[in-house]
Short mmCIF file of C-alpha atoms in Angstrom, two decimals:
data_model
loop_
_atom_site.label_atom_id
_atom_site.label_comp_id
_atom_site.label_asym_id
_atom_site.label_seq_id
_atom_site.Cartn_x
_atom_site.Cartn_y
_atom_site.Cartn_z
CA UNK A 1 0.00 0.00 0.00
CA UNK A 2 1.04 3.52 -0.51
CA UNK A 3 1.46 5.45 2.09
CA UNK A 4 2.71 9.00 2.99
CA UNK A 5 3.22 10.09 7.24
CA UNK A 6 3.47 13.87 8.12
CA UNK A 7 5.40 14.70 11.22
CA UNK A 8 7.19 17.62 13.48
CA UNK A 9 3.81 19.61 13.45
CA UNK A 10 2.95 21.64 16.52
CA UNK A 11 3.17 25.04 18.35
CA UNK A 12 5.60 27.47 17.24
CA UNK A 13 6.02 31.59 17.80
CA UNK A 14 6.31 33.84 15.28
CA UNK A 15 9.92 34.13 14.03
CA UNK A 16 10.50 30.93 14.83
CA UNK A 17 11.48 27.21 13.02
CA UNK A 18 10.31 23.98 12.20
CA UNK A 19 10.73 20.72 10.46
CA UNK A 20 8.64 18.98 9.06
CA UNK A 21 9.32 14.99 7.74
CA UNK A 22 7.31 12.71 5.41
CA UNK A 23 8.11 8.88 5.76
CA UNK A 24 7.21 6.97 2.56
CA UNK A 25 6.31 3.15 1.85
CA UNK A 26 4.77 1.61 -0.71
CA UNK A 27 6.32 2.72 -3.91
CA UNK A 28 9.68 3.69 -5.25
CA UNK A 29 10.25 7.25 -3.50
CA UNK A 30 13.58 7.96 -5.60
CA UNK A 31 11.52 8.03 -8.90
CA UNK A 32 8.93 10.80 -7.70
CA UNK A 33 8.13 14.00 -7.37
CA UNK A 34 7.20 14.96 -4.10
CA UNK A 35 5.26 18.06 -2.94
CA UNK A 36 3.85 20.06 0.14
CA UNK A 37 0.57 21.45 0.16
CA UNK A 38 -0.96 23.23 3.49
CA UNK A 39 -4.55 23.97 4.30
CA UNK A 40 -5.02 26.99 6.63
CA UNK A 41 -7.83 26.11 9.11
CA UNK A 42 -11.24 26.59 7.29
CA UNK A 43 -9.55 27.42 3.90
CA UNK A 44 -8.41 26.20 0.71
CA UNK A 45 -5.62 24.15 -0.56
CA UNK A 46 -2.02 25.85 -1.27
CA UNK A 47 0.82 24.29 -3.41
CA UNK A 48 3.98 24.92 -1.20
CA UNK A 49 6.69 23.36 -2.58
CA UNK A 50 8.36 20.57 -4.82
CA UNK A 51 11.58 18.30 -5.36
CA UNK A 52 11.63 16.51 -8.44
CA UNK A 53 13.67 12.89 -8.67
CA UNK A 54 16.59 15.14 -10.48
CA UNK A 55 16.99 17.44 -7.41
CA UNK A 56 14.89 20.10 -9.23
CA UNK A 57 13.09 22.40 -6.42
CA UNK A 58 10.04 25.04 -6.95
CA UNK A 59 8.37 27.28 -3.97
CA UNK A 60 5.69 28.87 -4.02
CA UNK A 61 5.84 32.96 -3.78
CA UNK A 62 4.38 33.26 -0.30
CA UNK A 63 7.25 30.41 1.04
CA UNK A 64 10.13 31.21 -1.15
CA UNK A 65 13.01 32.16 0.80
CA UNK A 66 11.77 30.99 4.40
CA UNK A 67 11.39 27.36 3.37
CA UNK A 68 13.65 25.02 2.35
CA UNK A 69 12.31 21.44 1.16
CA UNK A 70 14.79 18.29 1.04
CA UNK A 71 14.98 14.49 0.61
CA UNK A 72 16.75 11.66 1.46
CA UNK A 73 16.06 8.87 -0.49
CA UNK A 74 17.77 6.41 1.07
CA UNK A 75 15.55 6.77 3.69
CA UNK A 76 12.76 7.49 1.80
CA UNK A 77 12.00 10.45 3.15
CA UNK A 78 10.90 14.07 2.63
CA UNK A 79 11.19 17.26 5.07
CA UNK A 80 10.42 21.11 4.82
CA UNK A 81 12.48 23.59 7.09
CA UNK A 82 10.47 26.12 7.76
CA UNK A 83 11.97 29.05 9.35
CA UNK A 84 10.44 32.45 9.68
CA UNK A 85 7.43 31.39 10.49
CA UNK A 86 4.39 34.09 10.36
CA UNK A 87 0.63 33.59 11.88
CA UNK A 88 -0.22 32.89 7.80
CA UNK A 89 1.70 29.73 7.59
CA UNK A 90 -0.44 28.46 10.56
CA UNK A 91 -2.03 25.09 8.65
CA UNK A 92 -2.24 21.92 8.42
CA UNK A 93 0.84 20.32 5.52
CA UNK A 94 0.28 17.64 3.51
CA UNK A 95 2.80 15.39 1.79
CA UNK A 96 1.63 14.49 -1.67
CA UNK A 97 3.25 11.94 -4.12
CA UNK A 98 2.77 13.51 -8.26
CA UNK A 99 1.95 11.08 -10.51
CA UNK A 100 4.34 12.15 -13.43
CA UNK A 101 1.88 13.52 -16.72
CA UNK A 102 2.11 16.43 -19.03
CA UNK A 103 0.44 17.90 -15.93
CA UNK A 104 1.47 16.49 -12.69
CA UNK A 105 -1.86 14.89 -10.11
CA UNK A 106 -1.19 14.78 -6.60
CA UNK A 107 -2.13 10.67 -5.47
CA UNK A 108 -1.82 9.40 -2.58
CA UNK A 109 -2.20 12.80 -0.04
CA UNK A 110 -0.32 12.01 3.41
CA UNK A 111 -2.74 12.64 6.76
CA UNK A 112 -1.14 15.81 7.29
CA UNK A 113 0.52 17.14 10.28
CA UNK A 114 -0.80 20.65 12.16
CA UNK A 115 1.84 23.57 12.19
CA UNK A 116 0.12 26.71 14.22
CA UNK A 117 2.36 29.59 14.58
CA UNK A 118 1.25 32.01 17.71
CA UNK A 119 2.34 33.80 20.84
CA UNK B 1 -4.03 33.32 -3.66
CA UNK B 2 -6.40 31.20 -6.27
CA UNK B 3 -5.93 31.82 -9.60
CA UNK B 4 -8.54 29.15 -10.20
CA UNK B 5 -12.19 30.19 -9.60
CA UNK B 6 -14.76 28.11 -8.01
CA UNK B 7 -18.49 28.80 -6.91
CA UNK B 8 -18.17 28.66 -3.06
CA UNK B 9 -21.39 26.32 -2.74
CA UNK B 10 -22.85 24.57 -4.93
CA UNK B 11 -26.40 22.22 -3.49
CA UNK B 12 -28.78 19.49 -4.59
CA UNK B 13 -31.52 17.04 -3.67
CA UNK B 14 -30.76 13.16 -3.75
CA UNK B 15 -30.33 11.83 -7.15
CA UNK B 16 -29.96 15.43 -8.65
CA UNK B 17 -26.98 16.37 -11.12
CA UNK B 18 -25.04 19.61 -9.88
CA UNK B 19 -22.21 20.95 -11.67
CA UNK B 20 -18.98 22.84 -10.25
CA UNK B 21 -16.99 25.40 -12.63
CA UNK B 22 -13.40 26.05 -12.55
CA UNK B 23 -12.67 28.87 -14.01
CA UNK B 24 -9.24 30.04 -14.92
CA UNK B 25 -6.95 31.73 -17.41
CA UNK B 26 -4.67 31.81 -20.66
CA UNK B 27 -1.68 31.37 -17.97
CA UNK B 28 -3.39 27.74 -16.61
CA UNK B 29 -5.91 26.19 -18.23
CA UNK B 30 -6.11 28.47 -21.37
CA UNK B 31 -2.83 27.08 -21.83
CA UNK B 32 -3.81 23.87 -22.39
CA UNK B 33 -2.60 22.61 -18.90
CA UNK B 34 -4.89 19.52 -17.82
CA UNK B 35 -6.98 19.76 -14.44
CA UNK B 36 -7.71 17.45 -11.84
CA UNK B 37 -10.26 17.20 -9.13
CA UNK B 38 -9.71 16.12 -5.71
CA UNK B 39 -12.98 15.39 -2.85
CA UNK B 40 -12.16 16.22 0.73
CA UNK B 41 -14.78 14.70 3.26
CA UNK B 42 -15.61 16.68 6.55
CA UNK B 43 -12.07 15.70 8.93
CA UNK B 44 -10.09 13.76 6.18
CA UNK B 45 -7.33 14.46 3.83
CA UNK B 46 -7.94 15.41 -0.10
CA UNK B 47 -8.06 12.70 -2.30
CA UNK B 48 -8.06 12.29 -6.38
CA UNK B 49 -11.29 12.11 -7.86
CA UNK B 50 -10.90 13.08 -11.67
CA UNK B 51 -7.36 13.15 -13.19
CA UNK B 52 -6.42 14.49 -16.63
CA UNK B 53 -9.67 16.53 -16.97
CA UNK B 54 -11.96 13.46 -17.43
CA UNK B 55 -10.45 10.25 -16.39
CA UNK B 56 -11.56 8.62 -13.00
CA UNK B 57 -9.41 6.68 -10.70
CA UNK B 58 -9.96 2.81 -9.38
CA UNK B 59 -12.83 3.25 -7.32
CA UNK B 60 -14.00 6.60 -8.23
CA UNK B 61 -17.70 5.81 -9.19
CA UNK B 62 -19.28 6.88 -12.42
CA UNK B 63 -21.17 9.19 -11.41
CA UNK B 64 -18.53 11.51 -11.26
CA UNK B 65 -16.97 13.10 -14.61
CA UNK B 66 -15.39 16.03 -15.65
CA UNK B 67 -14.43 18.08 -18.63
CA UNK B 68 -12.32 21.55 -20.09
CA UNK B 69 -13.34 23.64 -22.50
CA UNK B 70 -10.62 26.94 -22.90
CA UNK B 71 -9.92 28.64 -19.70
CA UNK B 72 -12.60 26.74 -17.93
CA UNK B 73 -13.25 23.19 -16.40
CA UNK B 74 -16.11 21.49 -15.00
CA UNK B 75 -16.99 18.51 -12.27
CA UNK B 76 -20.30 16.86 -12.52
CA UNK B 77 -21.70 14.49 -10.31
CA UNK B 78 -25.04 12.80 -11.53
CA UNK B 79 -27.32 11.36 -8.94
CA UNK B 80 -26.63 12.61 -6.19
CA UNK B 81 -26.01 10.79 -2.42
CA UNK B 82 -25.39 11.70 0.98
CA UNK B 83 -21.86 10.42 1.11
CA UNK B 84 -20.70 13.29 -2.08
CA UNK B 85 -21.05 16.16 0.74
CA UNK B 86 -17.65 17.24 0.49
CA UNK B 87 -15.27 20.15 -0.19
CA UNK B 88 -14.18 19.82 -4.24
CA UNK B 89 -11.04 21.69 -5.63
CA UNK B 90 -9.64 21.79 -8.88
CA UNK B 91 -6.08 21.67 -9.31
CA UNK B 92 -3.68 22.97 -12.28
CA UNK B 93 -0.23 24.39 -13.29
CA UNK B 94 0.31 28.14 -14.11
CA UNK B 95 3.37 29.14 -16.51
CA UNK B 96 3.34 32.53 -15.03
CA UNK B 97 4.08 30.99 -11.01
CA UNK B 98 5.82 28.27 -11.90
CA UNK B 99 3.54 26.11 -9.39
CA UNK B 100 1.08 24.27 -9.24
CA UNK B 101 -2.48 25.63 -8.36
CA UNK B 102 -5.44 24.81 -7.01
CA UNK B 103 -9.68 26.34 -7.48
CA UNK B 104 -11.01 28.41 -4.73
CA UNK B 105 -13.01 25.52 -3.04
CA UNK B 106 -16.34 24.30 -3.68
CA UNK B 107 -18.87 22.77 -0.62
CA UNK B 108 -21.50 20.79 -2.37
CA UNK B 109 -24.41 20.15 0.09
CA UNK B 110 -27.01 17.42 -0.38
CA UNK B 111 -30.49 19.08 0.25
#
């Protein structure tokens, strides 16, 4: 079974860091892309961030500069440093697996793991 | 920020069709970029409903399909059930971000 497991959410202050880890199973990690998407509580779904299988890495605007995604696929495993963290990153981030297409689908989505940034 | 556009609600009686628009622009969609659909029940994670604009996954009934027509794209669901109350997004690339990007949100509600 696929299978995607958030962790390293919880309760952070404003200015301050976090990482975040995805464990994979279930598939051959090294030959995916793998993103981050975040919900904000009550709101919509936002792209984050992505590492292609070549090392290739895309942010989003609102992210770019404060987070810095990575993998390890030896251990098959993803993470986002976040550092800088403002109330607006306060959601919950999902690890995502892209099925490779002339337009990349995000199958399976991870649980998710709740980052809330306040004083 | 969206770039995709999606009714907020969108509501229907058991067995009805509804429809949910996703509307974007030459940058996404209008570019010929392919959009996918993903349900998120009440508490759970999003999942893949509709990828490639109309194909459905393993286990995805029938009832749901989708199309794209320019800068637009559409999810139907034909008779209607309880269990299809659920928050609906549509999902995309945009040339001008560089990203990937998702509609505004839909909440379908069975009447």
């Amino acid at each position: 079974e696929v299978q995607l497991v958030e962790s390293g959410g919880g309760l952070v202050q404003p200015g301050g860091s976090l990482r975040l880890s995805c464990a994979a199973s279930g598939f051959t990690f090294i030959s995916y892309e793998i993103n981050w998407v975040r919900q904000a509580p009550g709101k919509g779904l936002e792209w984050v961030s992505y590492i292609r299988s070549s090392g290739t890495i895309s942010y989003a605007d609102s992210v770019k500069g404060r987070f810095t995604i990575s993998r390890d696929d030896a251990k098959n495993s993803l993470y986002l440093q976040m550092n800088s963290l403002r109330a607006e990153d306060t959601a919950v981030y999902y690890c995502v697996r892209a099925i490779p297409a002339a337009i990349n689908w995000f199958d399976p989505w991870g649980q998710g793991t709740l980052v809330t940034v306040s004083s | 920020q969206s770039v995709l556009t999606q009714p907020p609600s969108v509501s229907g009686a058991p067995g009805q069709r509804v429809t949910i628009s996703c509307t974007g622009s030459s940058s996404n969609i209008g570019a010929r970029y392919d959009v996918h659909w993903y349900q998120q029940l009440p508490g759970t994670a999003p999942r893949l409903l509709i990828y490639a604009n109309n194909n459905r996954p393993s286990g995805v009934p029938d009832r749901f399909s989708g199309s794209k027509s320019g800068t637009s794209a559409s999810l139907a669901i034909t008779g209607l059930q309880a269990e299809d109350e659920a928050d609906y997004y549509c999902q995309s690339y945009d040339s001008n971000l560089s990203g990937y990007v998702f509609g505004t949100g839909t909440k379908v509600t069975v009447l």
